[in-house]
């Protein structure tokens, strides 16, 4: 068995920001239009009037202040309420591959690696742009990497599940180094017309290089030994999206509400916090580490309150921004990428020997943890 390390990370951030104020303004315009157009049916009690959203609610309930998106005019158009992308021909790089490649190039540079050093690419994300060929193979081709590539989807936990696959391949010797990319175009699978969730998500892409410790480049800015990985799943319908290849054969409406992200947010909050905290504690225990010995937790970024509760359960006190950094105020929930953004942004200040945990949790339910030590 070889030792696996994380030797580089990368982040692609879209150029457009939607603030809560902009989002709520356009949502409330949509509500006014909808209610005016349906005034008679609403008055007759056939349908219910839509209610306005509010910046105060969003910030208090979630901690989110803004989100990055790849396209904002379509999202903010009250007659449309979803992004406006142009379909690309088959011989052009697809959008999801494009943002993954941008993050991947940064991760490779940070690790001091070139395409020739990488043996595998895993595209781990909550949504794939198409069924096949795999997004990962297109990304592999664009980067000029040999070896293998495949896609995997475990919704918000895709990144940590991908890191485990990469670490396993490195540890057992089937790959010298594996690139894990998490391109998340959440804006295309969010129902921006639903006030319960219209504020939750943002677009981004992250990338991580996992490689054999002794092959690490001297120019790598950081090296984090993977001490252990642990994954767990438990079926739940509380976060669900029924979009899929059976839709047309079933004669179902491809634009029906259930073909986009939907959730029972309260239940998710209540059920996932204890699962995540117990999972991390159990994982650390198998490695002989106490939760208080961990210098930093890079947690999934879905909700500020969730992370505060997970932090408190682990540490027995309020977790500070230094214990468990928050990036969701700036990025919102970026599905699988959140914990990797937190790691990418907030690891340089740690010292050699410091312990950290990257942990994601979400739809499935699913939870994945990666325990690392700075070399
Ligand atoms: N403005 C004003 N009021 C609102 C709004 C709004 N926008 N939305 C809801 N309200 C109202 C409700 O109607 C309700 O009113 P009332 O009390 O009269 O019934 C009240 O505010 C409270 O509503 P909630 O109980 O729903 O509010 P919560 O405090 O529970 O907060 C959250 C809602 C923020 C959604 C919270 O429950 C939460 O964050 N839960 C956890 C969510 C989570 O972690 N989900 C993980 C999903 S991500 C994942 O796994 C990946 C999926 C794949 C990505 C897909 C890409 C699109």
Coordinates of C-alpha atoms and ligand atoms in Angstrom, one line a residue:
X1 CA 0.0 0.0 0.0
X2 CA 1.2 3.5 -0.9
X3 CA 0.6 6.7 1.1
X4 CA -1.9 9.0 -0.6
X5 CA -1.7 12.8 -0.4
X6 CA -3.7 15.8 -1.6
X7 CA -1.1 17.9 -3.3
X8 CA -3.1 20.6 -5.1
X9 CA -6.5 22.2 -5.3
X10 CA -8.2 24.5 -7.8
X11 CA -11.2 26.7 -7.9
X12 CA -13.1 28.2 -10.8
X13 CA -15.4 31.1 -9.8
X14 CA -18.0 32.4 -12.3
X15 CA -17.8 36.1 -13.1
X16 CA -21.4 36.9 -12.3
X17 CA -22.7 37.6 -8.7
X18 CA -26.4 37.7 -7.7
X19 CA -26.8 39.4 -4.4
X20 CA -29.8 38.5 -2.2
X21 CA -31.3 42.0 -2.9
X22 CA -31.1 41.4 -6.7
X23 CA -32.5 37.9 -6.3
X24 CA -35.4 38.9 -4.1
X25 CA -36.3 41.9 -6.3
X26 CA -36.6 39.8 -9.4
X27 CA -38.4 37.0 -7.5
X28 CA -41.0 39.5 -6.1
X29 CA -41.6 40.9 -9.6
X30 CA -42.3 37.3 -10.7
X31 CA -44.7 36.9 -7.8
X32 CA -46.5 40.1 -8.7
X33 CA -46.8 39.0 -12.4
X34 CA -48.0 35.5 -11.5
X35 CA -50.6 36.8 -9.0
X36 CA -51.9 39.5 -11.4
X37 CA -52.2 37.0 -14.3
X38 CA -53.9 34.4 -12.1
X39 CA -56.1 36.9 -10.1
X40 CA -59.4 35.3 -11.1
X41 CA -58.4 31.8 -10.2
X42 CA -56.8 33.0 -7.0
X43 CA -60.0 34.8 -6.1
X44 CA -62.0 31.7 -6.9
X45 CA -59.9 29.7 -4.6
X46 CA -58.6 27.4 -7.4
X47 CA -55.0 28.2 -6.8
X48 CA -53.1 30.0 -4.0
X49 CA -51.4 33.3 -4.5
X50 CA -47.6 33.2 -4.4
X51 CA -45.9 34.9 -1.5
X52 CA -42.9 37.3 -1.6
X53 CA -39.4 36.3 -0.6
X54 CA -37.2 38.4 1.7
X55 CA -33.5 39.2 2.1
X56 CA -33.9 39.0 5.9
X57 CA -35.4 35.5 5.8
X58 CA -32.7 34.2 3.5
X59 CA -29.8 35.6 5.6
X60 CA -31.3 34.4 8.9
X61 CA -32.4 31.0 7.7
X62 CA -29.3 30.1 5.7
X63 CA -26.4 32.5 6.2
X64 CA -26.2 33.0 2.4
X65 CA -25.6 36.6 1.2
X66 CA -24.8 36.1 -2.5
X67 CA -24.1 33.4 -5.1
X68 CA -21.9 33.2 -8.2
X69 CA -23.6 32.1 -11.4
X70 CA -22.5 31.4 -15.0
X71 CA -25.4 33.5 -16.4
X72 CA -27.6 35.9 -14.5
X73 CA -29.8 37.8 -17.0
X74 CA -32.1 34.7 -17.5
X75 CA -32.2 34.0 -13.8
X76 CA -33.2 37.5 -13.0
X77 CA -35.7 37.9 -15.8
X78 CA -39.1 37.5 -14.1
X79 CA -40.6 36.1 -17.4
X80 CA -37.9 33.4 -17.4
X81 CA -36.3 32.6 -14.0
X82 CA -33.6 30.2 -15.2
X83 CA -30.2 30.8 -16.9
X84 CA -29.8 31.4 -20.6
X85 CA -27.1 29.1 -22.1
X86 CA -26.5 28.5 -25.8
X87 CA -26.4 24.8 -26.9
X88 CA -23.0 24.0 -28.1
X89 CA -22.2 21.7 -31.1
X90 CA -20.7 18.3 -30.3
X91 CA -17.2 19.4 -31.5
X92 CA -17.1 22.2 -28.9
X93 CA -16.0 21.7 -25.3
X94 CA -19.2 21.5 -23.2
X95 CA -19.8 24.2 -20.5
X96 CA -19.5 21.7 -17.6
X97 CA -16.2 20.4 -18.9
X98 CA -15.0 24.0 -19.5
X99 CA -15.4 25.0 -15.9
X100 CA -13.9 21.7 -14.6
X101 CA -10.9 22.2 -16.8
X102 CA -10.3 25.7 -15.5
X103 CA -10.3 24.4 -11.9
X104 CA -8.2 21.4 -12.9
X105 CA -5.5 23.5 -14.4
X106 CA -5.2 25.5 -11.2
X107 CA -5.0 22.3 -9.1
X108 CA -2.4 20.7 -11.4
X109 CA -0.3 23.9 -11.2
X110 CA -0.6 24.0 -7.4
X111 CA 0.6 20.4 -7.2
X112 CA 3.5 21.0 -9.7
X113 CA 2.1 18.4 -12.0
X114 CA 1.5 18.1 -15.7
X115 CA -1.0 15.9 -17.6
X116 CA 1.7 13.2 -18.1
X117 CA 1.8 12.7 -14.3
X118 CA -2.0 11.9 -14.0
X119 CA -3.4 8.4 -14.6
X120 CA -7.1 9.0 -13.9
X121 CA -9.8 11.7 -13.9
X122 CA -13.0 11.4 -11.8
X123 CA -15.8 13.9 -12.5
X124 CA -17.8 13.9 -9.3
X125 CA -20.8 16.2 -9.2
X126 CA -24.5 16.5 -8.4
X127 CA -25.5 17.0 -12.1
X128 CA -23.9 15.8 -15.3
X129 CA -24.6 17.8 -18.5
X130 CA -25.4 14.7 -20.5
X131 CA -25.7 11.0 -20.2
X132 CA -22.6 10.0 -22.2
X133 CA -19.8 10.1 -23.2
X134 CA -18.7 10.7 -19.6
X135 CA -17.9 14.3 -18.7
X136 CA -14.7 13.0 -17.2
X137 CA -13.5 11.6 -20.5
X138 CA -14.1 15.0 -22.2
X139 CA -12.2 16.7 -19.4
X140 CA -9.4 14.1 -19.7
X141 CA -9.1 14.7 -23.4
X142 CA -9.0 18.5 -23.1
X143 CA -6.2 18.3 -20.5
X144 CA -4.3 15.7 -22.5
X145 CA -4.3 13.1 -19.7
X146 CA -3.8 9.4 -20.5
X147 CA -5.3 6.5 -18.5
X148 CA -9.0 6.3 -17.4
X149 CA -11.8 8.7 -16.6
X150 CA -15.3 8.3 -15.2
X151 CA -18.3 10.2 -13.8
X152 CA -19.9 9.6 -10.4
X153 CA -22.8 11.3 -8.7
X154 CA -23.5 11.3 -5.0
X155 CA -25.1 14.8 -5.0
X156 CA -23.6 17.0 -2.4
X157 CA -21.2 14.3 -1.2
X158 CA -19.7 13.6 -4.6
X159 CA -16.4 15.3 -3.9
X160 CA -15.5 13.3 -0.8
X161 CA -16.7 10.1 -2.4
X162 CA -14.5 11.0 -5.4
X163 CA -11.5 11.7 -3.2
X164 CA -11.9 8.2 -1.6
X165 CA -12.0 6.5 -5.0
X166 CA -8.9 8.5 -6.0
X167 CA -7.1 7.8 -2.7
X168 CA -7.9 4.1 -3.0
X169 CA -6.5 3.9 -6.6
X170 CA -3.3 5.7 -5.4
X171 CA -3.0 3.6 -2.2
X172 CA -3.4 0.3 -4.1
X173 CA -1.1 1.4 -6.9
X174 CA -3.6 1.3 -9.8
X175 CA -2.8 5.0 -10.4
X176 CA 0.1 7.3 -9.5
X177 CA -2.1 10.3 -9.4
X178 CA -5.9 11.0 -9.9
X179 CA -7.6 14.3 -10.6
X180 CA -11.0 14.7 -9.0
X181 CA -13.1 17.6 -10.5
X182 CA -16.4 18.9 -9.2
X183 CA -18.1 21.2 -11.8
X184 CA -21.4 22.3 -10.3
X185 CA -23.8 24.2 -12.6
X186 CA -26.5 24.2 -9.9
X187 CA -28.3 27.2 -11.5
X188 CA -29.6 25.0 -14.3
X189 CA -31.2 22.5 -11.9
X190 CA -32.6 24.9 -9.3
X191 CA -36.2 26.0 -9.4
X192 CA -35.7 29.8 -9.1
X193 CA -39.5 30.3 -8.9
X194 CA -39.8 28.4 -5.6
X195 CA -39.3 30.8 -2.7
X196 CA -38.5 27.9 -0.3
X197 CA -35.3 27.2 -2.2
X198 CA -34.6 29.9 -4.8
X199 CA -31.8 31.3 -2.8
X200 CA -29.9 28.1 -1.9
X201 CA -27.5 27.4 -4.7
X202 CA -24.5 28.8 -6.7
X203 CA -22.3 27.7 -9.6
X204 CA -18.6 26.8 -9.2
X205 CA -16.0 24.2 -10.0
X206 CA -13.3 22.7 -7.8
X207 CA -10.5 20.2 -8.4
X208 CA -8.2 18.1 -6.3
X209 CA -5.0 16.2 -7.1
X210 CA -4.6 13.0 -5.1
X211 CA -1.2 11.3 -5.6
X212 CA 1.4 8.9 -4.2
X213 CA 3.3 10.7 -1.5
X214 CA 6.8 9.8 -2.7
X215 CA 6.0 11.2 -6.2
X216 CA 5.0 14.6 -4.9
X217 CA 6.6 17.5 -6.7
X218 CA 9.1 19.6 -4.6
X219 CA 7.2 22.7 -6.0
X220 CA 3.9 21.6 -4.5
X221 CA 2.7 24.4 -2.3
X222 CA 1.1 22.1 0.2
X223 CA 0.9 18.4 0.9
X224 CA -1.8 16.8 3.0
X225 CA -1.5 13.1 3.8
X226 CA -4.9 11.3 3.6
X227 CA -5.0 9.4 6.9
X228 CA -8.4 7.9 6.2
X229 CA -11.6 8.2 4.3
X230 CA -15.1 7.0 5.3
X231 CA -18.3 7.1 3.4
X232 CA -21.9 6.3 4.4
X233 CA -25.4 6.5 2.8
X234 CA -28.9 6.1 4.0
X235 CA -31.9 6.4 1.6
X236 CA -34.2 9.4 2.0
X237 CA -36.7 11.2 -0.3
X238 CA -36.2 14.5 1.5
X239 CA -33.8 15.8 -1.2
X240 CA -34.9 14.6 -4.6
X241 CA -34.8 15.4 -8.3
X242 CA -36.8 13.2 -10.7
X243 CA -35.2 14.5 -13.9
X244 CA -33.9 11.6 -15.9
X245 CA -33.9 9.5 -19.1
X246 CA -37.2 7.9 -18.4
X247 CA -39.1 11.2 -18.4
X248 CA -40.2 11.2 -22.1
X249 CA -41.0 7.5 -22.1
X250 CA -43.2 8.0 -19.1
X251 CA -44.9 11.0 -20.9
X252 CA -44.2 13.1 -17.9
X253 CA -43.7 16.9 -18.1
X254 CA -40.0 17.7 -18.3
X255 CA -40.7 21.0 -16.7
X256 CA -42.8 19.7 -13.8
X257 CA -41.7 20.8 -10.4
X258 CA -40.3 17.3 -9.5
X259 CA -37.8 17.4 -12.4
X260 CA -35.7 20.0 -10.5
X261 CA -34.2 20.2 -7.0
X262 CA -36.7 20.0 -4.2
X263 CA -36.3 19.2 -0.5
X264 CA -37.9 19.1 2.9
X265 CA -35.4 21.6 4.2
X266 CA -36.5 21.4 7.9
X267 CA -36.3 17.6 7.9
X268 CA -33.0 17.6 6.1
X269 CA -31.6 20.0 8.7
X270 CA -32.8 18.0 11.7
X271 CA -31.9 14.6 10.3
X272 CA -28.5 15.3 8.6
X273 CA -26.8 17.2 11.5
X274 CA -26.7 14.3 13.9
X275 CA -25.7 11.9 11.1
X276 CA -22.8 14.1 10.0
X277 CA -21.5 14.7 13.5
X278 CA -21.7 11.0 14.5
X279 CA -20.1 10.0 11.2
X280 CA -17.1 12.4 11.8
X281 CA -16.7 11.4 15.4
X282 CA -16.8 7.6 14.5
X283 CA -14.3 8.1 11.7
X284 CA -11.9 10.0 13.9
X285 CA -12.3 7.4 16.6
X286 CA -11.1 4.6 14.2
X287 CA -8.0 6.6 13.7
X288 CA -7.4 7.3 17.4
X289 CA -8.1 11.0 17.0
X290 CA -10.4 13.0 19.3
X291 CA -12.6 15.7 17.6
X292 CA -10.9 18.3 19.8
X293 CA -7.5 17.3 18.4
X294 CA -8.6 18.4 14.9
X295 CA -7.2 21.8 14.0
X296 CA -9.8 22.5 11.3
X297 CA -13.0 21.2 9.9
X298 CA -13.8 22.0 6.2
X299 CA -17.5 21.2 6.3
X300 CA -20.1 21.0 3.5
X301 CA -21.6 24.4 3.0
X302 CA -25.4 24.2 2.9
X303 CA -26.5 26.2 5.9
X304 CA -24.7 28.2 8.5
X305 CA -26.8 26.9 11.3
X306 CA -26.2 23.3 10.3
X307 CA -22.4 23.8 10.4
X308 CA -22.6 25.6 13.7
X309 CA -24.5 22.6 15.2
X310 CA -22.2 20.0 13.7
X311 CA -19.2 22.1 15.1
X312 CA -20.8 22.3 18.5
X313 CA -21.5 18.6 18.7
X314 CA -17.9 17.8 17.8
X315 CA -16.1 20.4 19.9
X316 CA -18.5 20.8 22.9
X317 CA -18.5 24.5 22.3
X318 CA -19.3 27.1 19.6
X319 CA -17.1 26.5 16.6
X320 CA -15.2 29.6 15.5
X321 CA -14.5 30.6 11.9
X322 CA -11.0 29.3 12.6
X323 CA -12.3 25.9 13.6
X324 CA -14.8 25.5 10.7
X325 CA -14.5 28.2 8.1
X326 CA -17.7 29.4 6.3
X327 CA -17.7 30.2 2.6
X328 CA -21.4 29.9 1.9
X329 CA -22.1 33.5 2.7
X330 CA -20.1 34.3 -0.6
X331 CA -20.8 31.2 -2.7
X332 CA -24.1 29.8 -1.3
X333 CA -24.5 26.0 -1.5
X334 CA -22.4 24.8 -4.3
X335 CA -23.5 21.1 -3.9
X336 CA -20.4 18.9 -3.9
X337 CA -17.9 21.7 -4.2
X338 CA -18.6 23.5 -0.8
X339 CA -16.2 21.6 1.5
X340 CA -13.5 21.7 -1.2
X341 CA -13.8 25.5 -1.6
X342 CA -13.5 25.8 2.2
X343 CA -10.4 23.6 2.2
X344 CA -8.9 25.4 -0.8
X345 CA -9.4 28.9 0.7
X346 CA -8.6 28.1 4.3
X347 CA -5.6 25.7 4.6
X348 CA -2.5 27.7 4.0
X349 CA -2.2 29.0 7.6
X350 CA -2.1 25.5 9.2
X351 CA 1.3 24.1 10.4
X352 CA 3.0 20.8 9.6
X353 CA 1.4 18.1 11.7
X354 CA -2.0 19.8 12.0
X355 CA -5.0 17.6 11.5
X356 CA -8.1 18.5 9.4
X357 CA -11.3 16.9 8.2
X358 CA -13.0 17.6 4.9
X359 CA -16.6 16.5 5.3
X360 CA -19.7 16.7 3.0
X361 CA -23.3 15.7 3.6
X362 CA -26.5 15.9 1.6
X363 CA -28.9 14.1 -0.7
X364 CA -29.0 10.4 -0.5
X365 CA -28.7 10.9 2.4
X366 CA -24.9 10.7 2.0
X367 CA -21.9 11.7 4.1
X368 CA -18.2 11.4 3.4
X369 CA -15.2 12.4 5.5
X370 CA -11.5 12.7 4.6
X371 CA -9.1 13.0 7.5
X372 CA -5.8 14.7 6.5
X373 CA -2.5 15.7 8.2
X374 CA -0.4 18.5 6.8
X375 CA 3.1 17.3 5.9
Ligands
LIG1 N1 -38.7 34.3 2.1 C1 -39.5 34.5 3.1 N2 -40.1 33.5 3.8 C2 -39.8 32.3 3.4 C3 -39.0 32.0 2.3 C4 -38.4 33.1 1.6 N3 -37.6 32.9 0.6 N4 -38.9 30.7 2.2 C5 -39.7 30.1 3.1 N5 -40.3 31.1 3.9 C6 -41.2 30.9 5.0 C7 -41.9 29.6 5.0 O1 -43.0 29.6 4.2 C8 -42.2 29.4 6.5 O2 -43.4 30.1 6.8 P1 -44.4 29.6 7.9 O3 -43.6 29.5 9.2 O4 -45.5 30.6 7.9 O5 -44.8 28.2 7.4 C9 -41.0 30.0 7.2 O6 -40.5 30.9 6.2 C10 -40.0 29.0 7.6 O7 -39.7 28.1 6.5 P2 -38.8 26.9 6.7 O8 -39.2 26.1 7.9 O9 -38.7 26.2 5.4 O10 -37.4 27.6 7.0 P3 -36.1 27.0 7.6 O11 -35.7 27.8 8.8 O12 -36.1 25.5 7.8 O13 -35.0 27.3 6.5 C11 -33.7 26.2 4.7 C12 -35.1 26.8 5.2 C13 -32.8 27.4 4.6 C14 -33.9 25.5 3.4 C15 -33.2 25.2 5.8 O14 -34.2 24.3 6.2 C16 -32.0 24.4 5.3 O15 -31.0 25.0 5.0 N6 -32.1 23.1 5.5 C17 -31.0 22.2 5.1 C18 -30.9 22.1 3.6 C19 -29.8 21.3 3.1 O16 -28.8 21.1 3.7 N7 -30.1 20.7 2.0 C20 -29.1 20.0 1.3 C21 -29.4 20.1 -0.1 S1 -28.2 20.1 -1.2 C22 -27.7 18.6 -1.7 O17 -27.8 17.6 -1.1 C23 -27.3 18.5 -3.1 C24 -28.4 18.5 -4.0 C25 -28.0 18.5 -5.4 C26 -27.8 19.9 -6.0 C27 -28.8 20.3 -7.0 C28 -28.5 21.6 -7.6 C29 -29.7 22.5 -7.9

